[in-house]
Amino acid sequence: MAYEDKSAMIRILHVHKRYGSKNALRDVTLDIFDKEFLFISGPSGAGKTTLLKLLYLGEKVTGGNIIVDGQNLSRIPRRELPFLRRKFGIIFQDFKLIPGKSVYENIALVAEAVGTRRKLIRKKVGSLLRNVGMEDRADALPRSLSGGEQQRVAVARAIAGNPKIIVADEPTGSLDPESADVIMDLLRQYRNLGATIIIATHDTQRIRSTGGRVIILREGRVESACVIPKME
Amino acid sequence: MIYLLKRSLKDMLSRLFLNTLTIISIAMAVLIFSAALLFFVHADQLLRIWLADLRIMVYLKKDISEAETGHIREQIEKMPEVAELVFIPKEKALNRFRQQMGKQASLAEGLRENPLPDSFEVRLFLSAGNWKAVAPLAGQIAEMAKVEDVEYGEQWLGKFIHILNLFRMSAYVLGGIFFLAAVFFVANTIRLVLWSRREEIEIMRLFGATESFIKDPFYLQALFMGTAGGVSGLGGLYLILQIISQNTAVYVPQEFFQLRFLPLETALAILAGSMLTGWTGCFFSLRQFLKS
Ligand SMILES: Nc1ncnc2c1ncn2[C@@H]1O[C@H](COP(=O)(O)OP(=O)(O)OP(=O)(O)O)[C@@H](O)[C@H]1O
Ligand SMILES: [Mg+2]
């Protein structure tokens, strides 16, 4: 196996993660390919969220290595961390929009944080909001939006920094089926622009309707992997 | 940069009360500190005037010869602290005495013999720092042969310097305490802001904001509080000084002793100090917060 496989965007090599005495991940080895649409599934407590957090250094591995875009995460100095994180766009089940800020400000904040030039921000945020169909609600506060609308804003925020990789933890977990379809559509569109998409979910129904590779975790181990073709 | 300013300003407006309180605490610290400093500037000025006036009078024995007088002069002039030495023959001393007596001069006229001795008037290079050198110096002179008596600056001047130094110490301690209190206030204010924005900070970090992007607005806010506190503290002192000098101008002879504000460099240093206060408070707050 070539260590530097060109087509692997992320390599996870014999990764362990312990929280105290609790083994959340055990010897996980997995390649995630460039422009892939990958699902990570499995029962509650299997370690899906943990695995995603390790990728953007939201948590540190207890053992093993993770290589993202050619960079070994255990060798990233502290001041480089922000630049690693800019490769990722993160989406949460509970959206995590900032309640006191408008839709526009929520997205603009991230655009600024990743270093978008001041002059371009207004235009950039405008086009992101159009992409997710929220241009009319730019001045609304998150609490006045439906769950589906909030998640659309969260998607716009996730792609505000033009990340190579989208990491979504149960992005449709708290949405009705129609809203969930909209979100999955948006993610697919972004994949088609050349990004890698990683979604943790136990919604097997939705995996079938979308298609893609599926990794099943159980008790912290990779139990199986398979490719499910898109259902027509 | 301008944008950053706007961001911090908006933040502060949203917590106007807390920020005002913090600025007032810094202003109080600055006011007390600079008032003490101003007091010492003036006390030192007074002291310099008094010390410049201070001289040691060396009275010589009546039976002294001219050669012996010359010898004493030489010995005193050799001392490094001595700035000026004036010989006052007894005739001159008598003349002076007569002048001072004025109308009562007739009193002195009746004298058959001059009762006053020859004397030296010794002026010293003196400052508050080497004030203590006077007593041993005077003692040394007193022990010379044919010196009758030595007289120098009143005891109270020494006491005054002693008390002044005591004051100085307590002012530094008090200033230090107020400085710490102000740092604490700033740190607390910043911590509250950090706490209320913790979600936002967490999101910014997860999306790749640099540390400086996150921290700069807080430092800017703290520096602003420091500056505002410093300016209002110094401004307050200036106002107080104006009021005092308007009310005392009548009593204090201006050409002799002048009420002045702190020198520009000192005022600027105090302002820099209050900005440092803001910065320090912010530094501790951020360090504590970002660690957790
Ligand atoms: N911060 C933590 N401290 C201690 N234990 C943790 C922590 N985070 C996760 N765990 C434990 O690690 C295991 C894996 O958790 P994880 O959240 O990754 O599971 P999951 O697959 O995402 O589950 P779910 O489907 O319920 O979201 C669980 O047993 C969990 O209790
Ligand atoms: Mg989870």
Coordinates of C-alpha atoms and ligand atoms in Angstrom, one line a residue:
Chain A
M1 CA 0.0 0.0 0.0
A2 CA 1.5 3.3 -1.1
Y3 CA 1.8 5.7 1.9
E4 CA 1.2 8.7 -0.3
D5 CA -1.7 7.6 -2.4
K6 CA -2.6 10.5 -4.7
S7 CA -6.3 9.8 -4.7
A8 CA -6.6 9.6 -0.9
M9 CA -7.7 12.9 0.6
I10 CA -7.6 11.5 4.1
R11 CA -5.7 8.5 5.4
I12 CA -6.7 7.1 8.8
L13 CA -4.0 4.6 10.0
H14 CA -4.5 2.3 13.0
V15 CA -6.2 5.0 14.9
H16 CA -7.2 4.6 18.6
K17 CA -9.1 7.0 20.7
R18 CA -9.7 6.7 24.4
Y19 CA -11.7 9.0 26.6
G20 CA -10.3 8.1 30.0
S21 CA -10.8 4.3 30.2
K22 CA -13.5 4.4 27.5
N23 CA -12.3 3.1 24.1
A24 CA -14.3 5.1 21.6
L25 CA -12.2 4.0 18.5
R26 CA -10.0 0.9 18.2
D27 CA -7.5 0.4 15.4
V28 CA -9.4 2.2 12.7
T29 CA -7.8 2.2 9.3
L30 CA -9.5 3.9 6.4
D31 CA -8.8 5.9 3.3
I32 CA -11.2 8.6 2.3
F33 CA -10.8 9.5 -1.4
D34 CA -10.7 12.8 -3.1
K35 CA -14.2 14.0 -4.2
E36 CA -15.8 11.0 -2.5
F37 CA -19.3 11.0 -0.9
L38 CA -18.7 8.9 2.2
F39 CA -21.2 7.9 4.8
I40 CA -20.1 6.7 8.3
S41 CA -22.9 4.8 9.9
G42 CA -23.4 2.5 12.9
P43 CA -25.4 2.4 16.1
S44 CA -25.3 5.1 18.7
G45 CA -22.0 5.2 20.6
A46 CA -20.1 3.4 17.8
G47 CA -17.7 6.4 17.5
K48 CA -19.0 8.3 14.4
T49 CA -18.8 11.7 16.0
T50 CA -15.4 10.9 17.5
L51 CA -14.0 9.9 14.2
L52 CA -15.1 13.1 12.5
K53 CA -13.7 15.2 15.4
L54 CA -10.3 13.6 15.0
L55 CA -10.2 14.7 11.3
Y56 CA -10.2 18.4 12.0
L57 CA -8.3 18.1 15.3
G58 CA -11.4 18.8 17.4
E59 CA -9.9 15.9 19.4
K60 CA -6.5 14.3 19.3
V61 CA -5.8 10.6 18.6
T62 CA -4.6 8.4 21.4
G63 CA -2.7 6.3 18.9
G64 CA -2.1 5.9 15.2
N65 CA -1.9 8.6 12.5
I66 CA -4.2 10.6 10.4
I67 CA -3.0 12.3 7.2
V68 CA -5.1 15.0 5.7
D69 CA -4.3 16.3 2.2
G70 CA -0.7 15.1 2.7
Q71 CA -0.3 16.5 6.2
N72 CA 0.2 14.3 9.2
L73 CA -2.0 15.7 11.9
S74 CA 0.2 14.7 14.8
R75 CA 3.0 17.0 13.3
I76 CA 1.0 20.1 12.9
P77 CA 2.3 23.0 15.0
R78 CA -0.2 25.0 17.0
R79 CA -0.1 28.0 14.8
E80 CA -0.8 25.9 11.7
L81 CA -4.0 24.5 13.2
P82 CA -6.2 27.3 11.8
F83 CA -5.0 26.6 8.3
L84 CA -5.7 22.8 8.6
R85 CA -9.2 23.7 9.8
R86 CA -9.8 25.9 6.8
K87 CA -9.7 22.7 4.7
F88 CA -12.8 21.6 6.4
G89 CA -16.4 22.9 6.5
I90 CA -18.3 21.5 9.5
I91 CA -22.0 20.9 9.8
F92 CA -23.7 19.9 13.1
Q93 CA -26.9 18.2 13.9
D94 CA -28.0 21.1 16.0
F95 CA -26.8 23.7 13.5
K96 CA -24.8 25.8 16.0
L97 CA -25.6 29.1 14.5
I98 CA -24.8 32.0 16.8
P99 CA -28.2 33.1 18.2
G100 CA -27.4 36.8 18.6
K101 CA -26.3 37.2 15.0
S102 CA -28.3 37.5 11.9
V103 CA -28.1 35.0 9.1
Y104 CA -25.8 37.3 7.2
E105 CA -23.6 37.9 10.2
N106 CA -23.3 34.2 10.9
I107 CA -21.9 33.5 7.5
A108 CA -19.8 36.7 7.3
L109 CA -18.1 35.9 10.5
V110 CA -16.7 32.7 9.1
A111 CA -15.9 34.3 5.8
E112 CA -13.8 36.9 7.7
A113 CA -12.3 34.3 10.0
V114 CA -10.8 32.4 7.1
G115 CA -9.4 35.6 5.7
T116 CA -11.8 36.6 2.9
R117 CA -10.9 40.1 1.7
R118 CA -13.1 42.7 3.4
K119 CA -14.3 44.1 0.1
L120 CA -15.5 40.8 -1.2
I121 CA -17.4 39.6 1.9
R122 CA -20.7 41.2 1.1
K123 CA -20.7 39.7 -2.4
K124 CA -19.5 36.4 -1.2
V125 CA -22.1 36.0 1.5
G126 CA -24.8 37.2 -0.9
S127 CA -23.9 34.5 -3.4
L128 CA -23.7 31.8 -0.6
L129 CA -27.2 32.8 0.6
R130 CA -28.5 32.6 -3.0
N131 CA -26.9 29.1 -3.3
V132 CA -28.9 27.8 -0.4
G133 CA -32.0 29.8 -1.2
M134 CA -31.9 32.0 1.8
E135 CA -31.2 35.4 0.3
D136 CA -34.5 36.7 1.5
R137 CA -33.7 36.0 5.1
A138 CA -30.3 37.6 5.4
D139 CA -31.4 39.8 8.3
A140 CA -33.4 37.2 10.2
L141 CA -32.1 35.8 13.5
P142 CA -31.6 32.1 13.6
R143 CA -34.5 31.5 16.1
S144 CA -37.0 32.9 13.7
L145 CA -36.0 30.2 11.1
S146 CA -37.3 26.6 10.8
G147 CA -34.8 23.8 11.4
G148 CA -34.4 23.2 7.7
E149 CA -33.7 26.8 7.0
Q150 CA -31.2 27.0 9.8
Q151 CA -29.4 24.0 8.4
R152 CA -29.3 25.7 5.0
V153 CA -27.6 28.6 6.6
A154 CA -25.2 26.3 8.3
V155 CA -24.4 24.7 5.0
A156 CA -23.7 28.2 3.5
R157 CA -21.5 28.9 6.5
A158 CA -19.6 25.6 6.1
I159 CA -18.7 26.3 2.5
A160 CA -17.9 30.0 3.1
G161 CA -14.2 29.3 3.3
N162 CA -14.2 27.1 0.1
P163 CA -13.2 24.0 2.0
K164 CA -11.9 20.9 0.3
I165 CA -13.7 18.7 2.7
I166 CA -17.2 18.9 4.3
V167 CA -17.7 17.1 7.5
A168 CA -21.3 16.7 8.6
D169 CA -22.4 15.0 11.8
E170 CA -26.1 13.9 11.5
P171 CA -26.9 16.9 9.2
T172 CA -30.4 15.7 8.6
G173 CA -30.9 14.1 12.0
S174 CA -33.4 16.8 13.3
L175 CA -35.0 17.6 10.0
D176 CA -38.2 16.6 8.2
P177 CA -37.7 14.5 5.0
E178 CA -38.2 17.4 2.6
S179 CA -35.7 19.6 4.4
A180 CA -33.3 16.7 4.6
D181 CA -33.6 16.3 0.9
V182 CA -32.7 19.9 0.3
I183 CA -29.6 19.6 2.5
M184 CA -28.4 16.4 0.8
D185 CA -28.9 18.1 -2.5
L186 CA -26.8 21.0 -1.5
L187 CA -24.0 18.7 -0.3
R188 CA -24.1 16.8 -3.5
Q189 CA -23.9 20.0 -5.5
Y190 CA -20.9 21.0 -3.5
R191 CA -19.3 17.6 -4.1
N192 CA -19.8 18.1 -7.8
L193 CA -17.7 21.3 -7.5
G194 CA -14.8 19.1 -6.4
A195 CA -15.1 18.6 -2.7
T196 CA -14.9 15.5 -0.5
I197 CA -18.0 15.0 1.6
I198 CA -18.1 12.9 4.8
I199 CA -21.4 12.4 6.6
A200 CA -22.0 10.6 9.8
T201 CA -25.6 9.3 10.0
H202 CA -27.6 6.3 11.1
D203 CA -30.3 7.2 8.6
T204 CA -29.8 4.2 6.3
Q205 CA -32.9 5.2 4.3
R206 CA -31.2 8.4 3.2
I207 CA -28.0 6.6 2.3
R208 CA -30.0 4.5 -0.1
S209 CA -31.6 7.4 -1.8
T210 CA -28.3 9.2 -2.2
G211 CA -25.8 6.5 -3.0
G212 CA -22.1 6.4 -2.0
R213 CA -19.6 4.5 0.0
V214 CA -20.7 3.5 3.5
I215 CA -18.5 2.6 6.4
I216 CA -20.2 0.9 9.3
L217 CA -18.6 1.4 12.8
R218 CA -19.5 -0.8 15.7
E219 CA -18.0 -0.4 19.2
G220 CA -15.2 1.7 17.8
R221 CA -14.2 -0.7 15.0
V222 CA -14.8 -0.7 11.3
E223 CA -17.3 -3.5 10.9
S224 CA -17.9 -3.3 7.2
A225 CA -17.6 -1.2 4.1
C226 CA -19.7 -1.2 1.0
V227 CA -20.6 0.9 -1.9
I228 CA -24.3 1.6 -2.4
P229 CA -25.3 2.8 -5.9
K230 CA -27.6 5.7 -6.2
M231 CA -31.3 4.5 -6.3
E232 CA -33.1 5.9 -9.2
Chain B
M1 CA -8.1 48.0 11.2
I2 CA -10.9 50.5 11.1
Y3 CA -13.3 47.6 10.9
L4 CA -11.7 46.0 13.9
L5 CA -12.2 49.2 15.8
K6 CA -15.9 49.2 14.8
R7 CA -16.3 45.7 16.0
S8 CA -14.8 46.4 19.4
L9 CA -16.7 49.6 19.7
K10 CA -20.0 47.9 19.0
D11 CA -19.1 45.3 21.6
M12 CA -18.4 47.9 24.2
L13 CA -21.6 49.8 23.6
S14 CA -23.6 46.6 24.2
R15 CA -22.1 46.5 27.7
L16 CA -22.0 50.2 28.4
F17 CA -22.5 50.0 32.2
L18 CA -19.8 47.4 32.8
N19 CA -17.3 49.2 30.5
T20 CA -18.0 52.5 32.2
L21 CA -17.4 51.0 35.6
T22 CA -14.1 49.5 34.4
I23 CA -13.0 52.8 32.9
I24 CA -13.9 54.5 36.1
S25 CA -11.8 52.1 38.1
I26 CA -8.8 52.7 35.9
A27 CA -9.4 56.4 36.1
M28 CA -9.5 56.3 39.9
A29 CA -6.2 54.4 39.9
V30 CA -4.6 56.9 37.5
L31 CA -6.0 59.8 39.5
I32 CA -4.7 58.7 42.8
F33 CA -1.4 57.7 41.4
S34 CA -0.8 60.9 39.4
A35 CA -2.1 63.1 42.2
A36 CA 0.5 61.5 44.5
L37 CA 3.1 62.0 41.9
L38 CA 2.1 65.6 41.4
F39 CA 2.3 66.1 45.2
F40 CA 5.8 64.8 45.2
V41 CA 6.8 66.9 42.3
H42 CA 5.8 70.0 44.2
A43 CA 7.2 68.7 47.5
D44 CA 10.5 68.1 45.8
Q45 CA 10.4 71.5 44.3
L46 CA 10.0 73.1 47.7
L47 CA 12.7 70.9 49.1
R48 CA 15.1 72.0 46.4
I49 CA 14.4 75.6 47.2
W50 CA 15.0 75.0 50.9
L51 CA 18.1 72.9 50.4
A52 CA 19.5 75.5 48.1
D53 CA 19.1 78.0 50.9
L54 CA 20.7 75.8 53.4
R55 CA 24.1 76.7 54.6
I56 CA 26.4 75.7 57.4
M57 CA 27.6 78.6 59.5
V58 CA 31.1 78.0 61.0
Y59 CA 31.9 80.3 63.9
L60 CA 35.6 80.7 64.6
K61 CA 37.3 81.2 68.0
K62 CA 38.1 84.8 68.9
D63 CA 41.8 84.2 69.3
I64 CA 42.2 82.8 65.8
S65 CA 45.1 83.9 63.7
E66 CA 45.0 84.7 60.0
A67 CA 47.1 81.7 59.1
E68 CA 44.8 79.4 61.1
T69 CA 41.8 80.9 59.3
G70 CA 43.4 80.2 55.9
H71 CA 44.1 76.6 57.0
I72 CA 40.5 76.0 57.9
R73 CA 39.4 77.5 54.7
E74 CA 41.6 75.1 52.8
Q75 CA 40.4 72.1 54.7
I76 CA 36.7 73.0 54.1
E77 CA 37.2 73.7 50.4
K78 CA 38.7 70.3 50.0
M79 CA 35.4 68.6 50.9
P80 CA 33.6 67.4 47.8
E81 CA 30.1 68.4 49.0
V82 CA 31.1 72.1 49.4
A83 CA 29.9 74.4 46.6
E84 CA 30.9 77.7 48.0
L85 CA 32.7 79.2 50.9
V86 CA 32.4 82.8 52.0
F87 CA 34.4 84.3 54.8
I88 CA 32.5 86.8 56.9
P89 CA 34.8 88.9 59.0
K90 CA 33.3 90.0 62.3
E91 CA 33.0 93.7 61.1
K92 CA 30.8 92.6 58.2
A93 CA 28.8 90.5 60.5
L94 CA 28.2 93.4 62.8
N95 CA 27.2 95.6 59.8
R96 CA 24.7 93.0 58.7
F97 CA 23.4 92.8 62.2
R98 CA 23.0 96.5 62.3
Q99 CA 21.1 96.6 59.0
Q100 CA 18.8 93.9 60.2
M101 CA 18.1 95.8 63.4
G102 CA 17.1 98.9 61.4
K103 CA 15.6 101.5 63.7
Q104 CA 16.9 99.7 66.7
A105 CA 20.4 100.2 65.4
S106 CA 21.1 102.4 68.3
L107 CA 21.1 99.3 70.4
A108 CA 24.2 98.1 68.7
E109 CA 25.8 101.5 68.7
G110 CA 26.3 101.4 72.3
L111 CA 28.6 98.3 72.0
R112 CA 32.2 99.1 72.8
E113 CA 33.6 95.9 71.4
N114 CA 32.3 93.8 68.5
P115 CA 30.8 90.7 70.2
L116 CA 30.5 88.8 66.9
P117 CA 33.1 86.2 65.8
D118 CA 34.6 85.7 62.4
S119 CA 32.7 83.1 60.5
F120 CA 32.5 81.0 57.3
E121 CA 29.3 80.6 55.4
V122 CA 29.4 77.2 53.7
R123 CA 27.1 76.4 50.8
L124 CA 26.7 72.7 49.8
F125 CA 25.7 70.8 46.7
L126 CA 22.5 69.3 48.2
S127 CA 19.6 67.3 47.0
A128 CA 17.0 65.2 48.8
G129 CA 19.2 62.2 48.1
N130 CA 22.4 63.3 49.9
W131 CA 20.7 65.3 52.6
K132 CA 22.0 62.9 55.2
A133 CA 25.6 64.0 54.4
V134 CA 25.1 67.3 56.1
A135 CA 25.2 66.2 59.7
P136 CA 28.6 64.2 59.5
L137 CA 30.0 67.1 57.4
A138 CA 29.0 69.6 60.0
G139 CA 30.5 67.3 62.7
Q140 CA 33.8 67.1 60.8
I141 CA 34.0 70.8 60.6
A142 CA 33.1 71.3 64.3
E143 CA 36.1 69.1 65.3
M144 CA 38.6 71.3 63.5
A145 CA 40.9 73.3 65.7
K146 CA 39.8 76.9 66.4
V147 CA 36.3 76.3 65.4
E148 CA 34.0 77.5 68.1
D149 CA 30.7 76.3 66.9
V150 CA 28.8 75.0 63.8
E151 CA 25.2 75.7 63.0
Y152 CA 23.2 74.3 60.2
G153 CA 19.7 73.6 58.8
E154 CA 17.0 73.2 61.2
Q155 CA 16.1 69.8 62.4
W156 CA 12.6 70.0 61.0
L157 CA 14.0 69.8 57.4
G158 CA 15.3 66.4 58.2
K159 CA 11.9 65.4 59.6
F160 CA 10.2 66.8 56.6
I161 CA 12.3 64.7 54.3
H162 CA 11.7 61.6 56.4
I163 CA 8.0 62.1 56.3
L164 CA 8.1 62.8 52.6
N165 CA 9.8 59.5 52.0
L166 CA 7.3 57.7 54.2
F167 CA 4.5 59.3 52.1
R168 CA 6.3 58.2 48.9
M169 CA 6.5 54.6 50.1
S170 CA 2.8 54.5 50.9
A171 CA 1.8 56.2 47.7
Y172 CA 3.7 53.5 45.7
V173 CA 2.0 50.8 47.7
L174 CA -1.4 52.4 47.3
G175 CA -0.7 52.9 43.5
G176 CA 0.3 49.3 43.2
I177 CA -2.9 48.2 44.9
F178 CA -5.0 50.3 42.7
F179 CA -3.1 49.1 39.6
L180 CA -3.9 45.5 40.6
A181 CA -7.5 46.4 41.3
A182 CA -7.8 48.0 37.8
V183 CA -6.2 45.0 36.2
F184 CA -8.7 42.8 38.0
F185 CA -11.6 45.0 36.8
V186 CA -10.4 44.8 33.2
A187 CA -9.8 41.1 33.4
N188 CA -13.3 40.6 34.8
T189 CA -15.0 42.7 32.2
I190 CA -13.1 40.9 29.4
R191 CA -14.0 37.6 30.9
L192 CA -17.7 38.4 31.0
V193 CA -17.5 39.4 27.3
L194 CA -15.6 36.2 26.5
W195 CA -18.1 34.1 28.4
S196 CA -21.0 35.7 26.6
R197 CA -19.3 35.1 23.2
R198 CA -17.9 31.6 23.9
E199 CA -20.1 29.9 21.2
E200 CA -19.0 32.4 18.7
I201 CA -15.3 32.0 19.6
E202 CA -15.7 28.2 19.5
I203 CA -17.2 28.4 16.0
M204 CA -14.5 30.8 14.8
R205 CA -11.8 28.4 16.0
L206 CA -13.5 25.4 14.4
F207 CA -13.7 27.2 11.1
G208 CA -10.0 28.2 11.1
A209 CA -9.8 31.7 12.6
T210 CA -6.3 32.5 13.8
E211 CA -5.6 33.3 17.4
S212 CA -5.0 36.9 16.6
F213 CA -8.2 37.2 14.7
I214 CA -10.0 36.1 17.9
K215 CA -7.9 37.9 20.4
D216 CA -7.3 41.3 18.7
P217 CA -10.7 42.7 19.3
F218 CA -10.4 42.0 23.0
Y219 CA -7.0 43.6 23.2
L220 CA -8.3 46.6 21.4
Q221 CA -11.2 46.9 23.7
A222 CA -8.9 46.6 26.8
L223 CA -6.5 49.2 25.3
F224 CA -9.4 51.5 24.7
M225 CA -10.6 51.1 28.3
G226 CA -7.0 51.7 29.5
T227 CA -6.7 54.9 27.3
A228 CA -10.1 56.2 28.3
G229 CA -9.4 55.5 32.0
G230 CA -6.0 57.2 31.7
V231 CA -7.2 60.2 29.9
S232 CA -10.1 60.8 32.3
G233 CA -7.9 60.2 35.3
L234 CA -5.4 62.7 34.2
G235 CA -8.1 65.1 33.0
G236 CA -9.7 64.9 36.4
L237 CA -6.4 65.7 38.1
Y238 CA -5.9 68.6 35.8
L239 CA -9.4 70.0 36.6
I240 CA -8.8 69.6 40.3
L241 CA -5.4 71.4 40.0
Q242 CA -7.1 74.2 38.1
I243 CA -9.6 74.7 40.9
I244 CA -7.0 74.6 43.6
S245 CA -4.6 77.0 41.9
Q246 CA -7.4 79.5 41.2
N247 CA -8.3 79.4 44.9
T248 CA -4.8 79.7 46.2
A249 CA -3.2 82.0 43.7
V250 CA -3.7 84.8 46.2
Y251 CA -1.7 83.2 49.0
V252 CA 1.2 81.7 47.2
P253 CA 3.8 84.0 45.8
Q254 CA 4.0 82.9 42.1
E255 CA 7.6 83.8 41.4
F256 CA 8.7 81.7 44.3
F257 CA 6.6 78.6 44.0
Q258 CA 4.4 77.6 41.2
L259 CA 1.6 75.0 41.0
R260 CA 2.2 73.1 37.8
F261 CA 0.8 70.1 36.1
L262 CA 2.8 67.0 35.6
P263 CA 5.5 67.2 33.0
L264 CA 4.4 66.0 29.6
E265 CA 6.6 62.9 29.6
T266 CA 5.3 61.9 33.0
A267 CA 1.7 62.3 31.9
L268 CA 2.4 60.2 28.8
A269 CA 4.1 57.6 30.9
I270 CA 1.1 57.4 33.1
L271 CA -1.2 57.1 30.1
A272 CA 1.1 54.3 28.7
G273 CA 0.8 52.7 32.2
S274 CA -3.0 52.7 32.1
M275 CA -2.9 51.2 28.6
L276 CA -0.6 48.6 30.0
T277 CA -3.2 48.0 32.8
G278 CA -5.8 47.3 30.1
W279 CA -3.5 45.0 28.2
T280 CA -2.5 43.1 31.3
G281 CA -6.0 42.5 32.4
C282 CA -6.9 41.3 28.9
F283 CA -3.9 39.1 28.7
F284 CA -4.7 37.2 31.9
S285 CA -8.4 36.9 31.0
L286 CA -7.6 35.5 27.5
R287 CA -5.0 33.1 28.8
Q288 CA -7.3 31.7 31.4
F289 CA -10.3 31.5 29.0
L290 CA -8.5 30.0 26.0
K291 CA -6.8 27.4 28.2
S292 CA -10.2 25.9 29.3
Ligands
LIG1 N1 -15.9 13.8 25.4 C1 -16.1 12.5 25.7 N2 -15.8 12.1 26.9 C2 -15.9 10.8 27.3 N3 -16.5 9.9 26.5 C3 -16.9 10.3 25.3 C4 -16.7 11.6 24.8 N4 -17.3 11.7 23.6 C5 -17.7 10.5 23.3 N5 -17.5 9.6 24.3 C6 -17.8 8.2 24.3 O1 -17.3 7.6 23.2 C7 -18.1 6.7 22.5 C8 -18.4 7.1 21.1 O2 -19.1 8.3 21.1 P1 -19.5 9.1 19.8 O3 -20.2 10.3 20.1 O4 -18.4 9.1 18.8 O5 -20.6 8.1 19.2 P2 -21.6 8.2 18.0 O6 -21.3 7.1 17.1 O7 -21.4 9.6 17.4 O8 -23.0 8.1 18.7 P3 -24.4 8.8 18.3 O9 -24.9 8.1 17.1 O10 -25.2 8.7 19.5 O11 -24.1 10.2 18.0 C9 -19.4 6.7 23.4 O12 -19.4 5.6 24.2 C10 -19.3 8.0 24.1 O13 -19.9 7.8 25.4
MG2 MG -22.6 11.3 17.2

